[in-house]
Structure formats: structure tokens, C-alpha cells
Amino acid sequence: MMVSGPVRTAPGDQGYDKDMLADTMSTTISEDHRLLINAVRDYARGELLQLDAKWDREESSCCERLDQLYEMGLMGLRVPEDHGGLACPMLPYAHIIRELAYASPAVAVSVSVHTMVCEAVKMFAQDAVRDQLQQQLATPDNLSAFAVSEPDVGSDPAAVKTRAEKVPDGWKLHGSKFWVTNGLTGRWFSVLARAGDTGGNKDLSMLLLDARQDAVERRPIHGKMGIRGSETGEMNLDGAFVPAEHMLGEPGDGLKITLSALDGGRIGIASQAVGIGQACLDLMVSYAKERHQFGQPIADFQAIQWMIADSKTDLDASQLLIDQAALAKDSGRPFTCEASLAKLFASEAANRIAYRAVQVHGGSGYINECRVEQLYRDARITTIYEGTSEIQRHVIAREMLKDA
Ligand code: CAA
């Protein structure tokens, strides 16, 4: 159905501010952090956008831009200032991840996973090494990774088989890890391993492994559908040594540390999804205005307008859920449920929006020269990693069903 009246063409020609997305919950984002978000937006759209298409095409690593990310402080976003970081609260952090994802979903997940490990170190590293490790993580050549999944272990981390053998002064790791983001360039790996043999959760410990040793063998996993510029690796650990002081938390805390780190990580992945969705919506809108069929821009058709309207609604609802989770984390309140709500909704919304973006582009959206074709593939992983949608629903439902 065609709707009467022209479709707006000039940006800002009406009262509605389309950049409002960046401003939800705005009163709690400081002026300095707004400037940072805008600087990341300019950098990402100016420098990363073109490269992201190349990384996708060639399946080459976005880590080639790591030096710039360190220079801008983006690899120490959540590290305290006195350890060389930016001490960025979670709310603006989430907006920064969104801006990175708009231009490069691959860079966004790389930063998000590294930040998840920085947070685990901040919260759980032993006093003697915490400051030094945090300082290091914010310094170039110290990319980190989260090594929890294994060939047979994804949704159920309590089932990991990698063993931690007690040796003088530390631990030796034996086993395989799979689906490790930052797995090739990364130096520090937060490895979930089984240090006891009761078969229960208390056998599990989290060890921070320095991968620069011969007992660590790594290989890239190629052939991914999307985020092909993000490194995904598998690793074999054949007696890799971790000094005792690099255990995070106490022996037996491994599963809790994993789940607590993932709570924060899920806010990052939800933000990645919103970045992908926003890029799709912007492309959908501009294409709808320029593409003519039946003698008029396709933006004049209600069918197209509804796809745009539904996408904007999806995006703002996603951002509000992310902001809610980030604010809960910033204020020290429990945020497990809020993080799962954000991850569930934002990741599924990004897939809906990417689907619509391809639909609006028609045949043009189906070829790999078109940005939406890549974004459609990139969006898909967001409902899978750091907990599938089914796991998020499980987490939310059990929070609802808990006894008061
Ligand atoms: N924070 C801290 N502690 C938590 C927690 C949380 N959010 N949730 C549970 N715990 C604690 C519990 O209190 C419990 O502690 P006690 O043993 O002291 O009682 C312990 O952790 C175990 O909790 P549960 O019994 O609830 O654990 P479960 O086995 O039932 O977990 C689950 C259920 C929610 C499904 C959980 O396994 C889960 O989230 N699975 C998804 C895992 C996942 O996201 N995998 C992908 C990760 S890596 C990745 O994607 C790659 C990448 O690099 C991007």
C-alpha cells in the first residue's frame, strides 16, 4: 500500500533526532564520555568500515588494527586509571561497543572479549598480581581471550574436560579449547579447567595462562558464516604452565567466575547486536529513499515504512534494555537477569533488522558487494555466542521463578 505525502529526505528536517539512540539514559553519560563515544564513532566509521569488508572478504584478522585501538585507550576501557586504563563506566562502554560494531562487528567482539577478561582480572585476580596484570592488559601486545568452550562443551561450561594438574609453584594445563575469540593474537587466556576429580562444579578453577610458551598450540578456525575478521581459534594445551598466583579467585571458583564474566560480556554482545542493527537500519533508510519502483521511491510504500518503523522500535527497545543492564552493573546491583534480557532481545532484534535490510535491498542485498549482505551474516552469531538465546531464556525464567 502506498501512503500519501512525501517521505522526508533531508536529515534533521523534522523535530525527531535520529541520533537519540546514542542518548537514551543520556543524563547518566558524562560530557567526557559523550566526547569519547563520538570520537569512537568517527574513528570507526572513518577507519574501520572499509577494512571490515576486506577482513570479511579475505577472512583476515581485524587484529591488524590493534595498535590503534590501544592508542585510543579502547583496550583498557574498564581498567582503572591508575593502571593505565580509562575507567569507563559500563553505560558509556556499551555505547562505545555499539559504535565499533556499527563499522566493524569483528573489532567490537574483539574489544568486548578482551574487556571481559580485564574485568575478571580486576574482580578476581590475587592481590599480589592484580595491579600488574591490569596494567599489562591495557598495554599493547597483551590482548586477552576467554577460553571456556571445548570441542564438546559450549552451553554447559560445568562439563569442561581440560585438566589443571598441580605442580610445584603452579599448575599444568592439559586439554583443548575451542571457539576462542582473539585466539591467535591473544597473549592472556582465561582458561576454565578441572583441578579436582570429584566430577562436581567445585573441581573447576579459572587460570590466567600466558600463551607464549611451546606447550600451547593454536590454530585458526576458518569458514565462519560471519564476523570473519574476528579471530576464532582452537588451542591444544599440552602441559602449559600457569604460576600459582595466576589463578583467578580460589580453587573451585572457576564456574562462578565464568558465569559472572559472561554477565558483563553479554552486555557487550547485546551492544554489538545494536551496532549491527543500526547500520542495517541506516542502509535500509537511505536505499529506500534512492531506489525507485512504480515511479516513486520505495520509501513511499507502507510495506517499506513498516519495516523501518519496526526496526527503529527494535533498536530503541534493545538499547533501553542494554542501558538498564549497564546501569545496574554500574551501581553494583545484581544484573544477571538484565544482561540476559538485553542479550536475548538485542541479538534477536539485530537478526530481524538484518533480514528486513536485505528484504528492502531486494536482489542488490543478496550479493556480497552490498554491506547488508555481510551484516546479515554477522548478526547471526549474536544469538549464539556468550550464551544462546535458549540459555538467556533459561537464565531469565529461573530468575523469575526464584523464591522470594
Ligand atoms: N554470576 C556468578 N555466579 C553465578 C552466576 C552468575 N551469573 N550464575 C550462577 N552462579 C553460581 C551459582 O550460584 C553456583 O554457585 P554454587 O556452586 O556456589 O552454588 C554456580 O555458579 C553454578 O551455578 P548453576 O548451578 O546455576 O550453574 P548451571 O550449570 O546450572 O548454569 C547456565 C546454568 C546458566 C546455563 C550456565 O551454564 C550458562 O550460562 N551457560 C552458557 C555458557 C556460555 O555462555 N557459553 C559460551 C561462552 S564463551 C564464548 O561464547 C566464546 C567467545 O569468546 C565469545
CSV table of C-alpha atoms and ligand atoms in Angstrom, one decimal:
chain,number,residue,atom,x,y,z
A,1,MET,CA,0.0,0.0,0.0
A,2,MET,CA,1.2,3.5,-0.9
A,3,VAL,CA,1.0,6.2,1.7
A,4,SER,CA,0.2,9.7,0.6
A,5,GLY,CA,2.6,12.6,1.2
A,6,PRO,CA,6.4,12.8,0.5
A,7,VAL,CA,8.9,10.9,2.6
A,8,ARG,CA,11.3,13.1,4.5
A,9,THR,CA,14.7,13.3,2.7
A,10,ALA,CA,16.8,15.8,4.5
A,11,PRO,CA,18.4,14.8,7.7
A,12,GLY,CA,17.1,16.7,10.7
A,13,ASP,CA,14.3,18.3,8.8
A,14,GLN,CA,11.8,17.3,11.5
A,15,GLY,CA,11.7,17.5,15.2
A,16,TYR,CA,12.8,13.9,15.8
A,17,ASP,CA,16.5,13.5,16.5
A,18,LYS,CA,17.6,10.3,14.8
A,19,ASP,CA,20.7,10.1,16.9
A,20,MET,CA,18.6,9.8,20.0
A,21,LEU,CA,19.7,6.2,20.2
A,22,ALA,CA,23.1,7.3,21.4
A,23,ASP,CA,21.4,9.3,24.0
A,24,THR,CA,19.0,7.1,25.8
A,25,MET,CA,19.5,7.3,29.5
A,26,SER,CA,21.6,10.3,28.5
A,27,THR,CA,21.6,12.1,31.7
A,28,THR,CA,23.9,9.5,33.2
A,29,ILE,CA,26.5,9.7,30.5
A,30,SER,CA,29.0,12.5,31.3
A,31,GLU,CA,30.2,15.0,28.8
A,32,ASP,CA,33.6,13.5,28.6
A,33,HIS,CA,32.2,10.1,27.8
A,34,ARG,CA,29.9,11.5,25.2
A,35,LEU,CA,33.0,13.0,23.5
A,36,LEU,CA,34.7,9.6,23.7
A,37,ILE,CA,31.7,7.8,22.2
A,38,ASN,CA,31.6,10.4,19.4
A,39,ALA,CA,35.4,10.1,18.8
A,40,VAL,CA,35.0,6.3,18.6
A,41,ARG,CA,32.1,6.8,16.2
A,42,ASP,CA,34.2,9.0,13.9
A,43,TYR,CA,37.2,6.7,14.1
A,44,ALA,CA,35.2,3.5,13.4
A,45,ARG,CA,33.2,4.9,10.5
A,46,GLY,CA,36.3,6.7,9.1
A,47,GLU,CA,38.9,3.9,9.6
A,48,LEU,CA,37.3,0.6,10.2
A,49,LEU,CA,34.3,0.4,7.9
A,50,GLN,CA,36.3,-0.2,4.7
A,51,LEU,CA,38.7,-2.6,6.4
A,52,ASP,CA,35.9,-4.6,7.8
A,53,ALA,CA,34.6,-5.5,4.4
A,54,LYS,CA,38.2,-6.5,3.4
A,55,TRP,CA,38.6,-8.7,6.6
A,56,ASP,CA,35.3,-10.4,5.7
A,57,ARG,CA,36.3,-11.0,2.1
A,58,GLU,CA,39.8,-12.3,2.9
A,59,GLU,CA,38.9,-13.8,6.2
A,60,SER,CA,41.9,-12.0,7.7
A,61,SER,CA,42.3,-10.7,11.2
A,62,CYS,CA,41.0,-7.4,12.5
A,63,CYS,CA,43.9,-7.5,15.0
A,64,GLU,CA,45.9,-5.7,12.4
A,65,ARG,CA,44.4,-2.5,13.9
A,66,LEU,CA,45.1,-3.4,17.5
A,67,ASP,CA,47.8,-0.8,17.9
A,68,GLN,CA,45.3,2.0,17.0
A,69,LEU,CA,42.8,0.6,19.5
A,70,TYR,CA,45.4,0.5,22.2
A,71,GLU,CA,46.5,4.1,21.3
A,72,MET,CA,42.9,5.3,21.7
A,73,GLY,CA,42.6,3.5,25.1
A,74,LEU,CA,39.9,1.1,23.8
A,75,MET,CA,41.8,-1.9,25.1
A,76,GLY,CA,41.8,-0.5,28.7
A,77,LEU,CA,38.3,0.9,28.7
A,78,ARG,CA,37.3,-0.8,32.0
A,79,VAL,CA,40.8,-0.8,33.5
A,80,PRO,CA,41.2,1.7,36.4
A,81,GLU,CA,43.0,4.9,35.5
A,82,ASP,CA,45.9,4.3,37.9
A,83,HIS,CA,46.7,1.1,35.9
A,84,GLY,CA,46.7,2.9,32.6
A,85,GLY,CA,43.0,2.4,31.7
A,86,LEU,CA,40.1,4.8,31.0
A,87,ALA,CA,37.9,3.5,34.0
A,88,CYS,CA,34.9,3.9,31.7
A,89,PRO,CA,31.6,3.0,33.4
A,90,MET,CA,29.6,0.2,31.8
A,91,LEU,CA,26.9,2.5,30.3
A,92,PRO,CA,29.2,4.6,28.0
A,93,TYR,CA,31.3,1.4,27.5
A,94,ALA,CA,28.2,-0.3,26.0
A,95,HIS,CA,27.7,2.7,23.7
A,96,ILE,CA,31.3,2.5,22.6
A,97,ILE,CA,31.0,-1.2,21.7
A,98,ARG,CA,27.9,-0.3,19.6
A,99,GLU,CA,29.8,2.4,17.7
A,100,LEU,CA,32.6,-0.1,17.0
A,101,ALA,CA,30.1,-2.7,15.8
A,102,TYR,CA,28.4,-0.3,13.5
A,103,ALA,CA,31.6,-0.2,11.4
A,104,SER,CA,33.2,-3.5,12.4
A,105,PRO,CA,31.3,-6.2,14.3
A,106,ALA,CA,34.7,-8.1,14.3
A,107,VAL,CA,36.5,-5.3,16.2
A,108,ALA,CA,33.6,-4.9,18.6
A,109,VAL,CA,33.7,-8.5,19.7
A,110,SER,CA,37.5,-8.5,20.0
A,111,VAL,CA,37.3,-5.5,22.3
A,112,SER,CA,34.3,-6.9,24.2
A,113,VAL,CA,36.0,-10.2,24.9
A,114,HIS,CA,39.3,-8.6,25.9
A,115,THR,CA,37.3,-6.3,28.3
A,116,MET,CA,35.5,-9.3,29.8
A,117,VAL,CA,38.9,-10.8,30.7
A,118,CYS,CA,40.1,-7.3,32.1
A,119,GLU,CA,37.0,-7.3,34.3
A,120,ALA,CA,37.6,-10.9,35.6
A,121,VAL,CA,41.2,-9.9,36.4
A,122,LYS,CA,40.0,-6.7,38.2
A,123,MET,CA,37.5,-8.7,40.2
A,124,PHE,CA,39.2,-12.0,40.9
A,125,ALA,CA,43.0,-11.7,40.5
A,126,GLN,CA,45.1,-12.2,43.6
A,127,ASP,CA,46.2,-9.0,45.3
A,128,ALA,CA,49.9,-9.7,44.6
A,129,VAL,CA,49.4,-9.6,40.8
A,130,ARG,CA,46.2,-7.7,40.2
A,131,ASP,CA,47.7,-4.3,39.6
A,132,GLN,CA,50.5,-5.5,37.4
A,133,LEU,CA,48.1,-7.7,35.3
A,134,GLN,CA,45.6,-4.9,34.8
A,135,GLN,CA,48.4,-2.5,33.8
A,136,GLN,CA,49.7,-5.1,31.3
A,137,LEU,CA,46.3,-5.8,29.8
A,138,ALA,CA,45.9,-2.1,28.9
A,139,THR,CA,49.4,-2.1,27.2
A,140,PRO,CA,50.0,-3.2,23.5
A,141,ASP,CA,50.8,-6.9,22.9
A,142,ASN,CA,48.6,-8.1,25.7
A,143,LEU,CA,45.4,-9.0,24.0
A,144,SER,CA,43.4,-11.4,26.1
A,145,ALA,CA,40.8,-14.2,25.4
A,146,PHE,CA,38.3,-16.3,27.2
A,147,ALA,CA,39.0,-20.0,26.8
A,148,VAL,CA,36.0,-21.8,28.2
A,149,SER,CA,34.4,-23.7,25.4
A,150,GLU,CA,35.8,-27.0,24.2
A,151,PRO,CA,35.1,-29.3,21.2
A,152,ASP,CA,32.3,-31.0,23.3
A,153,VAL,CA,31.5,-28.1,25.7
A,154,GLY,CA,29.5,-24.9,24.8
A,155,SER,CA,26.3,-24.2,26.7
A,156,ASP,CA,27.3,-26.3,29.7
A,157,PRO,CA,30.7,-24.9,30.9
A,158,ALA,CA,30.4,-27.1,34.0
A,159,ALA,CA,31.3,-30.0,31.8
A,160,VAL,CA,34.8,-28.9,30.8
A,161,LYS,CA,37.4,-31.6,30.5
A,162,THR,CA,40.6,-29.6,30.3
A,163,ARG,CA,42.6,-30.6,33.4
A,164,ALA,CA,44.7,-28.5,35.7
A,165,GLU,CA,47.5,-30.6,37.2
A,166,LYS,CA,49.0,-29.3,40.5
A,167,VAL,CA,52.8,-28.9,40.2
A,168,PRO,CA,55.3,-27.1,42.3
A,169,ASP,CA,54.6,-23.3,42.1
A,170,GLY,CA,51.5,-23.6,39.9
A,171,TRP,CA,49.5,-25.7,37.5
A,172,LYS,CA,49.9,-27.5,34.2
A,173,LEU,CA,47.1,-27.5,31.8
A,174,HIS,CA,46.1,-30.4,29.6
A,175,GLY,CA,43.3,-30.3,27.1
A,176,SER,CA,41.7,-28.5,24.2
A,177,LYS,CA,39.8,-25.2,23.9
A,178,PHE,CA,37.6,-24.3,21.0
A,179,TRP,CA,35.8,-21.2,19.6
A,180,VAL,CA,38.3,-18.8,21.3
A,181,THR,CA,37.8,-15.2,20.2
A,182,ASN,CA,41.2,-13.4,19.9
A,183,GLY,CA,42.6,-17.0,20.0
A,184,LEU,CA,45.6,-16.4,17.6
A,185,THR,CA,47.0,-12.9,18.5
A,186,GLY,CA,45.9,-13.1,22.2
A,187,ARG,CA,48.6,-13.5,24.9
A,188,TRP,CA,46.5,-14.0,28.0
A,189,PHE,CA,43.9,-16.7,28.2
A,190,SER,CA,41.3,-17.1,30.9
A,191,VAL,CA,41.1,-20.9,30.9
A,192,LEU,CA,38.4,-22.8,32.8
A,193,ALA,CA,39.9,-26.1,33.9
A,194,ARG,CA,39.2,-29.1,36.1
A,195,ALA,CA,41.6,-29.1,39.1
A,196,GLY,CA,39.9,-31.8,41.1
A,197,ASP,CA,38.3,-35.2,40.4
A,198,THR,CA,35.0,-35.3,42.3
A,199,GLY,CA,33.2,-34.6,39.0
A,200,GLY,CA,31.4,-31.6,40.5
A,201,ASN,CA,31.5,-27.8,40.0
A,202,LYS,CA,34.0,-27.3,42.8
A,203,ASP,CA,36.6,-29.0,40.7
A,204,LEU,CA,36.6,-26.1,38.3
A,205,SER,CA,39.1,-23.3,38.6
A,206,MET,CA,40.0,-20.3,36.4
A,207,LEU,CA,43.6,-19.9,35.4
A,208,LEU,CA,45.2,-17.0,33.5
A,209,LEU,CA,47.5,-18.5,31.0
A,210,ASP,CA,50.3,-16.7,29.2
A,211,ALA,CA,50.1,-18.3,25.8
A,212,ARG,CA,53.7,-17.5,24.9
A,213,GLN,CA,55.1,-21.0,25.6
A,214,ASP,CA,55.7,-24.1,23.5
A,215,ALA,CA,53.1,-26.2,25.3
A,216,VAL,CA,50.4,-24.0,23.7
A,217,GLU,CA,49.5,-24.9,20.2
A,218,ARG,CA,46.9,-22.7,18.3
A,219,ARG,CA,45.1,-23.0,15.0
A,220,PRO,CA,42.6,-20.7,13.3
A,221,ILE,CA,39.0,-21.9,12.8
A,222,HIS,CA,38.2,-20.9,9.2
A,223,GLY,CA,34.9,-20.9,7.3
A,224,LYS,CA,32.7,-18.9,9.6
A,225,MET,CA,29.4,-17.5,8.2
A,226,GLY,CA,30.0,-14.1,9.7
A,227,ILE,CA,32.4,-11.9,11.8
A,228,ARG,CA,35.1,-13.4,9.6
A,229,GLY,CA,37.5,-10.6,10.6
A,230,SER,CA,37.3,-11.7,14.2
A,231,GLU,CA,39.9,-14.3,15.2
A,232,THR,CA,38.4,-17.6,16.2
A,233,GLY,CA,40.9,-20.2,17.4
A,234,GLU,CA,41.3,-23.6,18.8
A,235,MET,CA,44.1,-24.5,21.2
A,236,ASN,CA,45.8,-27.6,22.5
A,237,LEU,CA,47.3,-27.3,25.9
A,238,ASP,CA,50.0,-29.9,26.4
A,239,GLY,CA,51.3,-29.2,29.9
A,240,ALA,CA,51.2,-25.4,29.6
A,241,PHE,CA,52.3,-23.9,32.9
A,242,VAL,CA,50.4,-21.3,34.9
A,243,PRO,CA,52.0,-19.9,38.0
A,244,ALA,CA,50.0,-20.3,41.2
A,245,GLU,CA,49.5,-16.6,41.6
A,246,HIS,CA,47.7,-16.5,38.2
A,247,MET,CA,44.7,-18.4,39.5
A,248,LEU,CA,41.7,-16.1,39.5
A,249,GLY,CA,39.7,-16.4,42.7
A,250,GLU,CA,40.1,-19.5,44.8
A,251,PRO,CA,40.3,-23.2,43.7
A,252,GLY,CA,36.8,-24.2,42.9
A,253,ASP,CA,35.6,-20.7,41.9
A,254,GLY,CA,36.0,-21.3,38.1
A,255,LEU,CA,32.4,-21.8,37.2
A,256,LYS,CA,31.2,-18.7,39.2
A,257,ILE,CA,33.9,-16.6,37.6
A,258,THR,CA,32.9,-17.8,34.2
A,259,LEU,CA,29.2,-17.0,34.7
A,260,SER,CA,29.9,-13.7,36.3
A,261,ALA,CA,32.3,-12.7,33.5
A,262,LEU,CA,29.7,-13.7,30.9
A,263,ASP,CA,27.1,-11.5,32.6
A,264,GLY,CA,29.2,-8.5,31.6
A,265,GLY,CA,30.2,-10.0,28.3
A,266,ARG,CA,26.5,-10.3,27.4
A,267,ILE,CA,26.1,-6.6,27.6
A,268,GLY,CA,28.9,-6.3,25.2
A,269,ILE,CA,27.4,-8.7,22.7
A,270,ALA,CA,24.0,-7.0,23.0
A,271,SER,CA,25.7,-3.8,22.1
A,272,GLN,CA,27.4,-5.4,19.2
A,273,ALA,CA,24.0,-6.5,18.0
A,274,VAL,CA,22.6,-3.0,18.3
A,275,GLY,CA,25.6,-1.6,16.3
A,276,ILE,CA,24.9,-4.1,13.5
A,277,GLY,CA,21.1,-3.3,13.6
A,278,GLN,CA,21.7,0.4,13.5
A,279,ALA,CA,24.0,0.0,10.5
A,280,CYS,CA,21.3,-2.1,8.8
A,281,LEU,CA,18.6,0.5,9.5
A,282,ASP,CA,20.7,3.4,8.2
A,283,LEU,CA,21.4,1.4,5.0
A,284,MET,CA,17.7,0.4,4.7
A,285,VAL,CA,16.6,4.1,5.0
A,286,SER,CA,19.0,5.5,2.5
A,287,TYR,CA,18.3,2.7,0.0
A,288,ALA,CA,14.5,3.1,0.4
A,289,LYS,CA,14.8,6.8,-0.5
A,290,GLU,CA,17.0,6.4,-3.5
A,291,ARG,CA,15.5,3.2,-5.1
A,292,HIS,CA,12.6,4.0,-7.4
A,293,GLN,CA,9.9,1.4,-8.4
A,294,PHE,CA,6.5,2.1,-9.9
A,295,GLY,CA,7.6,5.7,-10.5
A,296,GLN,CA,8.4,6.6,-6.9
A,297,PRO,CA,10.9,6.0,-4.1
A,298,ILE,CA,10.2,2.6,-2.5
A,299,ALA,CA,10.2,4.6,0.8
A,300,ASP,CA,6.7,5.8,-0.2
A,301,PHE,CA,5.3,2.3,0.2
A,302,GLN,CA,3.8,1.4,3.6
A,303,ALA,CA,5.4,-2.0,3.5
A,304,ILE,CA,8.8,-0.5,3.5
A,305,GLN,CA,7.9,2.1,6.1
A,306,TRP,CA,6.7,-0.6,8.4
A,307,MET,CA,10.0,-2.4,8.1
A,308,ILE,CA,11.8,0.8,9.0
A,309,ALA,CA,9.4,1.5,11.9
A,310,ASP,CA,9.7,-2.0,13.3
A,311,SER,CA,13.5,-1.8,13.1
A,312,LYS,CA,13.7,1.5,14.9
A,313,THR,CA,11.4,0.2,17.6
A,314,ASP,CA,13.5,-3.0,17.9
A,315,LEU,CA,16.7,-0.9,18.2
A,316,ASP,CA,15.5,1.5,20.8
A,317,ALA,CA,14.0,-1.2,22.9
A,318,SER,CA,17.3,-3.1,22.7
A,319,GLN,CA,19.3,0.0,23.7
A,320,LEU,CA,17.0,0.6,26.7
A,321,LEU,CA,17.5,-3.0,27.9
A,322,ILE,CA,21.2,-2.6,27.5
A,323,ASP,CA,21.2,0.7,29.4
A,324,GLN,CA,19.2,-0.9,32.1
A,325,ALA,CA,21.7,-3.7,32.5
A,326,ALA,CA,24.7,-1.4,32.3
A,327,LEU,CA,23.3,1.0,34.9
A,328,ALA,CA,22.6,-2.0,37.2
A,329,LYS,CA,26.2,-3.1,36.9
A,330,ASP,CA,27.5,0.4,37.4
A,331,SER,CA,25.5,0.8,40.6
A,332,GLY,CA,26.7,-2.6,41.9
A,333,ARG,CA,23.3,-4.2,41.8
A,334,PRO,CA,22.9,-7.8,40.5
A,335,PHE,CA,22.4,-7.6,36.8
A,336,THR,CA,22.4,-11.3,35.6
A,337,CYS,CA,18.8,-11.2,34.5
A,338,GLU,CA,19.1,-7.7,33.0
A,339,ALA,CA,22.2,-8.8,30.9
A,340,SER,CA,20.3,-11.8,29.6
A,341,LEU,CA,17.2,-9.7,28.8
A,342,ALA,CA,19.4,-7.3,26.8
A,343,LYS,CA,21.4,-10.1,25.0
A,344,LEU,CA,18.3,-12.0,24.1
A,345,PHE,CA,16.3,-9.1,22.8
A,346,ALA,CA,19.1,-7.2,21.1
A,347,SER,CA,20.5,-10.2,19.3
A,348,GLU,CA,17.2,-11.4,18.0
A,349,ALA,CA,16.3,-7.9,17.1
A,350,ALA,CA,19.5,-7.5,15.1
A,351,ASN,CA,18.6,-10.6,13.1
A,352,ARG,CA,15.1,-9.3,12.4
A,353,ILE,CA,16.5,-5.9,11.3
A,354,ALA,CA,19.2,-7.5,9.1
A,355,TYR,CA,16.6,-9.7,7.5
A,356,ARG,CA,14.5,-6.6,6.7
A,357,ALA,CA,17.5,-4.7,5.4
A,358,VAL,CA,18.2,-7.4,2.9
A,359,GLN,CA,14.5,-7.5,2.0
A,360,VAL,CA,14.4,-3.8,1.4
A,361,HIS,CA,17.5,-4.0,-0.8
A,362,GLY,CA,16.0,-6.9,-2.8
A,363,GLY,CA,18.4,-8.6,-5.2
A,364,SER,CA,21.1,-6.0,-4.5
A,365,GLY,CA,21.1,-7.0,-0.9
A,366,TYR,CA,21.8,-10.6,-1.8
A,367,ILE,CA,25.3,-10.0,-3.3
A,368,ASN,CA,28.5,-9.7,-1.3
A,369,GLU,CA,29.3,-6.2,-2.6
A,370,CYS,CA,26.4,-4.9,-0.6
A,371,ARG,CA,27.1,-4.1,3.1
A,372,VAL,CA,23.8,-5.5,4.3
A,373,GLU,CA,24.7,-9.0,2.9
A,374,GLN,CA,27.7,-9.1,5.3
A,375,LEU,CA,25.8,-7.6,8.2
A,376,TYR,CA,23.1,-10.2,7.8
A,377,ARG,CA,25.7,-12.9,8.2
A,378,ASP,CA,27.4,-11.0,11.0
A,379,ALA,CA,24.2,-10.7,13.0
A,380,ARG,CA,23.6,-14.4,13.1
A,381,ILE,CA,26.3,-15.2,15.7
A,382,THR,CA,24.9,-12.8,18.3
A,383,THR,CA,22.1,-15.2,19.2
A,384,ILE,CA,24.7,-17.9,19.7
A,385,TYR,CA,27.9,-16.9,21.4
A,386,GLU,CA,28.3,-15.9,25.0
A,387,GLY,CA,25.1,-18.0,25.6
A,388,THR,CA,22.5,-18.9,23.0
A,389,SER,CA,19.0,-17.3,23.1
A,390,GLU,CA,17.8,-20.5,24.7
A,391,ILE,CA,20.3,-20.1,27.5
A,392,GLN,CA,19.3,-16.5,28.0
A,393,ARG,CA,15.6,-17.6,28.3
A,394,HIS,CA,16.7,-20.2,30.8
A,395,VAL,CA,18.5,-17.6,32.9
A,396,ILE,CA,15.6,-15.1,32.8
A,397,ALA,CA,13.0,-17.7,33.6
A,398,ARG,CA,14.9,-19.1,36.6
A,399,GLU,CA,15.3,-15.6,37.9
A,400,MET,CA,11.5,-15.1,37.6
A,401,LEU,CA,10.8,-18.5,39.2
A,402,LYS,CA,13.2,-18.0,42.2
A,403,ASP,CA,11.5,-18.0,45.6
A,404,ALA,CA,11.4,-14.5,47.0
B,1,CAA,N1,27.4,-14.9,38.4
B,1,CAA,C1,28.1,-15.5,39.4
B,1,CAA,N2,27.9,-16.8,39.9
B,1,CAA,C2,26.9,-17.5,39.3
B,1,CAA,C3,26.1,-16.9,38.2
B,1,CAA,C4,26.4,-15.6,37.8
B,1,CAA,N3,25.7,-15.1,36.8
B,1,CAA,N4,25.2,-17.8,37.9
B,1,CAA,C5,25.3,-18.9,38.7
B,1,CAA,N5,26.4,-18.7,39.5
B,1,CAA,C6,26.9,-19.6,40.5
B,1,CAA,C7,25.9,-20.3,41.3
B,1,CAA,O1,25.5,-19.6,42.4
B,1,CAA,C8,26.5,-21.6,41.6
B,1,CAA,O2,27.4,-21.4,42.7
B,1,CAA,P1,27.5,-22.5,43.9
B,1,CAA,O3,28.1,-23.7,43.2
B,1,CAA,O4,28.3,-21.9,44.9
B,1,CAA,O5,26.0,-22.8,44.3
B,1,CAA,C9,27.5,-21.8,40.4
B,1,CAA,O6,27.7,-20.6,39.8
B,1,CAA,C10,26.9,-22.7,39.4
B,1,CAA,O7,25.6,-22.2,39.1
B,1,CAA,P2,24.4,-23.1,38.4
B,1,CAA,O8,24.3,-24.3,39.2
B,1,CAA,O9,23.3,-22.2,38.2
B,1,CAA,O10,25.1,-23.5,37.1
B,1,CAA,P3,24.4,-24.2,35.9
B,1,CAA,O11,25.4,-25.2,35.4
B,1,CAA,O12,23.0,-24.6,36.2
B,1,CAA,O13,24.5,-23.0,34.8
B,1,CAA,C11,23.7,-21.9,32.8
B,1,CAA,C12,23.4,-22.8,34.0
B,1,CAA,C13,23.0,-20.5,33.2
B,1,CAA,C14,23.0,-22.5,31.6
B,1,CAA,C15,25.2,-21.6,32.5
B,1,CAA,O14,25.8,-22.8,32.3
B,1,CAA,C16,25.4,-20.7,31.3
B,1,CAA,O15,25.2,-19.5,31.3
B,1,CAA,N6,25.7,-21.4,30.1
B,1,CAA,C17,26.1,-20.6,28.9
B,1,CAA,C18,27.6,-20.6,28.7
B,1,CAA,C19,28.1,-19.8,27.6
B,1,CAA,O16,27.7,-18.6,27.5
B,1,CAA,N7,29.0,-20.3,26.8
B,1,CAA,C20,29.7,-19.6,25.8
B,1,CAA,C21,30.9,-18.9,26.4
B,1,CAA,S1,32.3,-18.4,25.6
B,1,CAA,C22,32.0,-17.8,24.1
B,1,CAA,O17,30.9,-17.5,23.7
B,1,CAA,C23,33.2,-17.5,23.2
B,1,CAA,C24,33.7,-16.2,23.0
B,1,CAA,O18,34.9,-15.9,23.1
B,1,CAA,C25,32.8,-15.0,22.6
